[in-house]
XYZ file of C-alpha atoms in Angstrom:
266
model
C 127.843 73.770 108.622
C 127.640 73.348 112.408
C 124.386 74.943 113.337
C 124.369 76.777 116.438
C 121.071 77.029 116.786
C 120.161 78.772 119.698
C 117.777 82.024 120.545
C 118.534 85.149 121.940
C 121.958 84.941 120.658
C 123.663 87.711 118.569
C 124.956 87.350 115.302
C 129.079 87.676 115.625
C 130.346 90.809 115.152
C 133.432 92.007 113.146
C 135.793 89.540 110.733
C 133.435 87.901 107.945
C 130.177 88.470 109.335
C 130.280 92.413 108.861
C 131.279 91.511 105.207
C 128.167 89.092 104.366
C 125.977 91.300 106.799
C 126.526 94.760 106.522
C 124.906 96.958 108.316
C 122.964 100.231 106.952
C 120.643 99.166 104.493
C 116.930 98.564 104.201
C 114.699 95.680 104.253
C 115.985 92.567 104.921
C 119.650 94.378 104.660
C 118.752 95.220 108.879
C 117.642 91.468 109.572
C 121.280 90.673 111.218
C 121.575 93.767 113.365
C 117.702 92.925 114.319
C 119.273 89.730 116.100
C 122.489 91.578 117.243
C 120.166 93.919 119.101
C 117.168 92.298 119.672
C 118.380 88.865 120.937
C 115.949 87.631 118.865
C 116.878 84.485 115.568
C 119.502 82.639 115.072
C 123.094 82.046 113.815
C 125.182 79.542 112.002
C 128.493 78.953 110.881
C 130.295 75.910 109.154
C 133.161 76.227 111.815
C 132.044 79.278 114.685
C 135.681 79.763 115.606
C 137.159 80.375 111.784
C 133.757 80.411 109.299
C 133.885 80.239 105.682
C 130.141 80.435 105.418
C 127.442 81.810 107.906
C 123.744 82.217 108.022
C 121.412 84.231 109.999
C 117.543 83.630 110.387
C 114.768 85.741 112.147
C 110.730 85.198 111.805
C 111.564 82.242 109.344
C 114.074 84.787 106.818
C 117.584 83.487 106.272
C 120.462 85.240 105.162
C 123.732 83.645 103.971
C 126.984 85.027 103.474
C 130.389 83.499 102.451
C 131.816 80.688 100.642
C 129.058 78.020 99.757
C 131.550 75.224 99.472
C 131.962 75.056 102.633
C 128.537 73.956 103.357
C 126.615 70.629 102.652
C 123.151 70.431 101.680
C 122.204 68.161 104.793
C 123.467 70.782 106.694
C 120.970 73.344 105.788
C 117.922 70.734 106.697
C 117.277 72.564 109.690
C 116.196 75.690 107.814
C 113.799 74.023 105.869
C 110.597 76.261 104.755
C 112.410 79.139 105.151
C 112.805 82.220 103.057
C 116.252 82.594 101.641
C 118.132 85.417 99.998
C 121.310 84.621 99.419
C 124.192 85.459 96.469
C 123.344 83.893 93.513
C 126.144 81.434 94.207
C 124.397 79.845 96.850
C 121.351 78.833 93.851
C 122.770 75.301 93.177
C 123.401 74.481 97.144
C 120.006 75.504 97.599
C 118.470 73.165 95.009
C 120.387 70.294 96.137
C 119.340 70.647 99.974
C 115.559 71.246 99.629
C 112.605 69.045 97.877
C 111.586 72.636 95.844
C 112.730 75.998 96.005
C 110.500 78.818 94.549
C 111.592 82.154 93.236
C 109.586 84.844 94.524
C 110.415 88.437 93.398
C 110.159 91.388 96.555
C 110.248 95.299 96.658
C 112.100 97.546 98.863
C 110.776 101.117 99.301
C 112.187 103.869 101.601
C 110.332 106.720 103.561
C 110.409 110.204 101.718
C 110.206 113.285 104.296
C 107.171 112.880 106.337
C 105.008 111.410 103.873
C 102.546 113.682 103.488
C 99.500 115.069 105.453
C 98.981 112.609 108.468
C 95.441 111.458 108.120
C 92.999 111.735 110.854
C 91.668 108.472 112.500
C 87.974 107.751 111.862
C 85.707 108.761 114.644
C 86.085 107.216 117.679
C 89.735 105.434 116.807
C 92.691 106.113 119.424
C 96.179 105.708 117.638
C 98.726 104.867 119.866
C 101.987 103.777 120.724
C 101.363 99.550 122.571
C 102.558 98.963 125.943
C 103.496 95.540 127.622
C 100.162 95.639 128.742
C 98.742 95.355 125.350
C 99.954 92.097 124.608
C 96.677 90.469 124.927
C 95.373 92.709 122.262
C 97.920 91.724 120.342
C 96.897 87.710 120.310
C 93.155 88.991 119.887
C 94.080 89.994 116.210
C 94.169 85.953 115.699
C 96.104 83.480 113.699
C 96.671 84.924 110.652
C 98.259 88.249 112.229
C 100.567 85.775 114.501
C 103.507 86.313 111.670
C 104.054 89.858 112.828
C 105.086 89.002 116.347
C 107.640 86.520 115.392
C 110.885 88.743 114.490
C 110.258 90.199 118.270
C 109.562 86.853 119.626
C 105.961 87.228 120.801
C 102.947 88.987 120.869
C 104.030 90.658 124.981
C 107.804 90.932 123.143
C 106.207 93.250 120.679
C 103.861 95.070 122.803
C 107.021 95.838 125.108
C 109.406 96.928 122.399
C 108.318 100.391 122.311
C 108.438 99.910 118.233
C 104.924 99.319 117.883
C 101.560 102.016 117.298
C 98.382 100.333 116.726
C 94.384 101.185 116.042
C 91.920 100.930 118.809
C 88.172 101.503 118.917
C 86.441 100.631 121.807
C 89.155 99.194 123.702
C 89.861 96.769 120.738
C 93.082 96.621 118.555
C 91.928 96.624 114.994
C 95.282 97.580 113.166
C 99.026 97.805 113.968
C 102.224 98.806 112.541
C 105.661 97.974 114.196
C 109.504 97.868 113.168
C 109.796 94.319 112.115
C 113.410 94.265 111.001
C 115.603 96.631 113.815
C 118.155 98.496 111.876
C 121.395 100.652 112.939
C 120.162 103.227 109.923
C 116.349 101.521 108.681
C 113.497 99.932 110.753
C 112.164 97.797 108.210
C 108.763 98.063 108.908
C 105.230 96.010 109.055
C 101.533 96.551 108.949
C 98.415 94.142 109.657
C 94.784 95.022 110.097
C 91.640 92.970 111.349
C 89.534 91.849 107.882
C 86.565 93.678 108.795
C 88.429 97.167 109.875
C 90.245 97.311 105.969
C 89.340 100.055 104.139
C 89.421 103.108 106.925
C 92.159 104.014 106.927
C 93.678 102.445 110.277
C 96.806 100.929 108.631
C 97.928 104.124 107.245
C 97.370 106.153 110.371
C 99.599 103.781 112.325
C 102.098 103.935 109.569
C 102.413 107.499 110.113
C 101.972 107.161 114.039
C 105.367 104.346 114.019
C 106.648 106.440 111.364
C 107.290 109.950 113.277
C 108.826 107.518 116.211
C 111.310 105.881 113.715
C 112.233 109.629 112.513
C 112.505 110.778 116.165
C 115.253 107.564 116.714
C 116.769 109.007 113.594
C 116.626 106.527 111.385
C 114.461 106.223 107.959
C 111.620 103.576 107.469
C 111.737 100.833 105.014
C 108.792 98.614 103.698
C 109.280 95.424 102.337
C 106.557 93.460 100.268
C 105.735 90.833 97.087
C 105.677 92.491 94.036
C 102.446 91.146 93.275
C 101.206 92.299 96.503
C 99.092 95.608 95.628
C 97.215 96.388 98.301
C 100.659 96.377 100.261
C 102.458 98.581 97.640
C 99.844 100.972 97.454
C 99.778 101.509 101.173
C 103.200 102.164 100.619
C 102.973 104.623 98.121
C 100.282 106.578 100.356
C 102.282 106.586 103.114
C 105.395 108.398 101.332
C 107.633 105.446 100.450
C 109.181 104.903 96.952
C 110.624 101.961 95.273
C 114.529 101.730 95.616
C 115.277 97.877 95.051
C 114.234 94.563 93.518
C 114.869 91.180 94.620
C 114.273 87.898 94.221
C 114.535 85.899 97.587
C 113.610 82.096 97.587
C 110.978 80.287 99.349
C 112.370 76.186 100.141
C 110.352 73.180 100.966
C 111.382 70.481 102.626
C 114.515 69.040 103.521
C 115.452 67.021 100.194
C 116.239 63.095 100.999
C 118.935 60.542 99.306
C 120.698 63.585 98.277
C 118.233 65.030 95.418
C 116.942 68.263 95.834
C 115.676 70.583 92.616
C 116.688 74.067 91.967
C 113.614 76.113 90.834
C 109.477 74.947 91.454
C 108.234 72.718 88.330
């Protein structure tokens, strides 16, 4: 597979690619028409001009599509420590081009009507939609929020994408929820909140705040989380989401070396 690794390049349209990467469907199922519109991941093919088998990554998620035999395992050592989901067929070329690859099983809910009463915000707690100029508050949220910023490409890409409400009390951002995954039909969405701000509510309000936006755009909301994630799935639940797919996506190590890779995690 030659990669053509480049950013702010969109994912081919038409011939195969529509095929692997169709459009209309939730969760990861918008990830390629994220990068078609956003300008935001990454693309490969084994041959660019006449593929047999193509990729497409965002925010460390790959997605692959076509004939597996026309890839070799070296030539997926760029994506190492990625997420994969991927045919089942792909399995074996996975094992062989990664040190460990670890099933990990997901949920995919979809946004009933308007979910319900919208809550208030506690006292004192402005909900709003984030600006370019919020993309300081953004960073503030630290190191472990950093993961939502990366299928936009930044926290000032985020702030400016118009996709984003967040949580703030005294001129700080405490929570946010944004359209991680940009879909011609879903907006797969996201939610993070500051430790010491869980528990009041703030990620649900924004939820509701992005969630009358992504209505407005006409489109429906999707949430995507571990199935062993509760706190996630019960947010979910609150919010007016219900359960409409399981899947098992794959998490890979390193590249594998002198050719050995292993399927599953010992």
């Amino acid at each position: 597979m030659t990669a053509q690794t480049r950013h702010a390049v969109s994912v081919p349209a038409g011939g195969p690619w529509e095929s692997w990467f169709p459009s209309g469907h939730p969760g990861l199922g918008s990830l390629a028409e994220h990068v078609r519109s956003t300008g935001t991941g990454h693309w490969w093919a084994d041959d660019p001009r006449a593929p047999r088998a193509g990729a497409v990554g965002c925010a460390g998620h790959v997605l692959l599509g076509g004939d597996p035999r026309a890839v070799r395992p070296e030539d997926l050592a760029p994506l190492a420590r990625s997420w994969f989901a991927a045919p089942d067929r792909f399995l074996p070329l996975l094992g062989a081009a990664f040190d460990r690859i670890v099933p990990w099983e997901r949920m995919v809910w979809v946004r009933d009507g308007d979910g319900g009463r919208t809550p208030a915000p506690p006292p004192g707690t402005r909900i709003r939609r984030l600006t370019a100029a919020d993309a300081d508050a953004v960073r503030s949220l630290g190191p472990d929020s950093t993961w939502i910023t990366e299928s936009w490409g930044g926290p000032h890409a985020l702030a400016a994408s118009g996709h984003c409400h967040g949580a703030f009390l005294d001129g700080g951002l405490l929570s946010l929820a944004c359209t991680y995954f940009l879909g011609s039909r879903y907006e797969d969405i996201a939610v993070v909140t500051v430790p010491e701000a869980r528990g009041r509510g703030l990620a649900r309000a924004c939820v509701h705040a992005l969630c009358a936006d992504v209505t407005a755009r006409g489109r429906t909301a999707s949430w995507t989380c571990s199935r062993d994630n509760h706190p996630s799935r019960a947010l979910a639940a609150a919010t007016g989401f219900r359960l409409v797919r399981q899947y098992v996506h794959y998490a890979a190590g390193r590249a594998a070396t002198c050719g050995t890779g292993r399927s599953t995690a010992p």
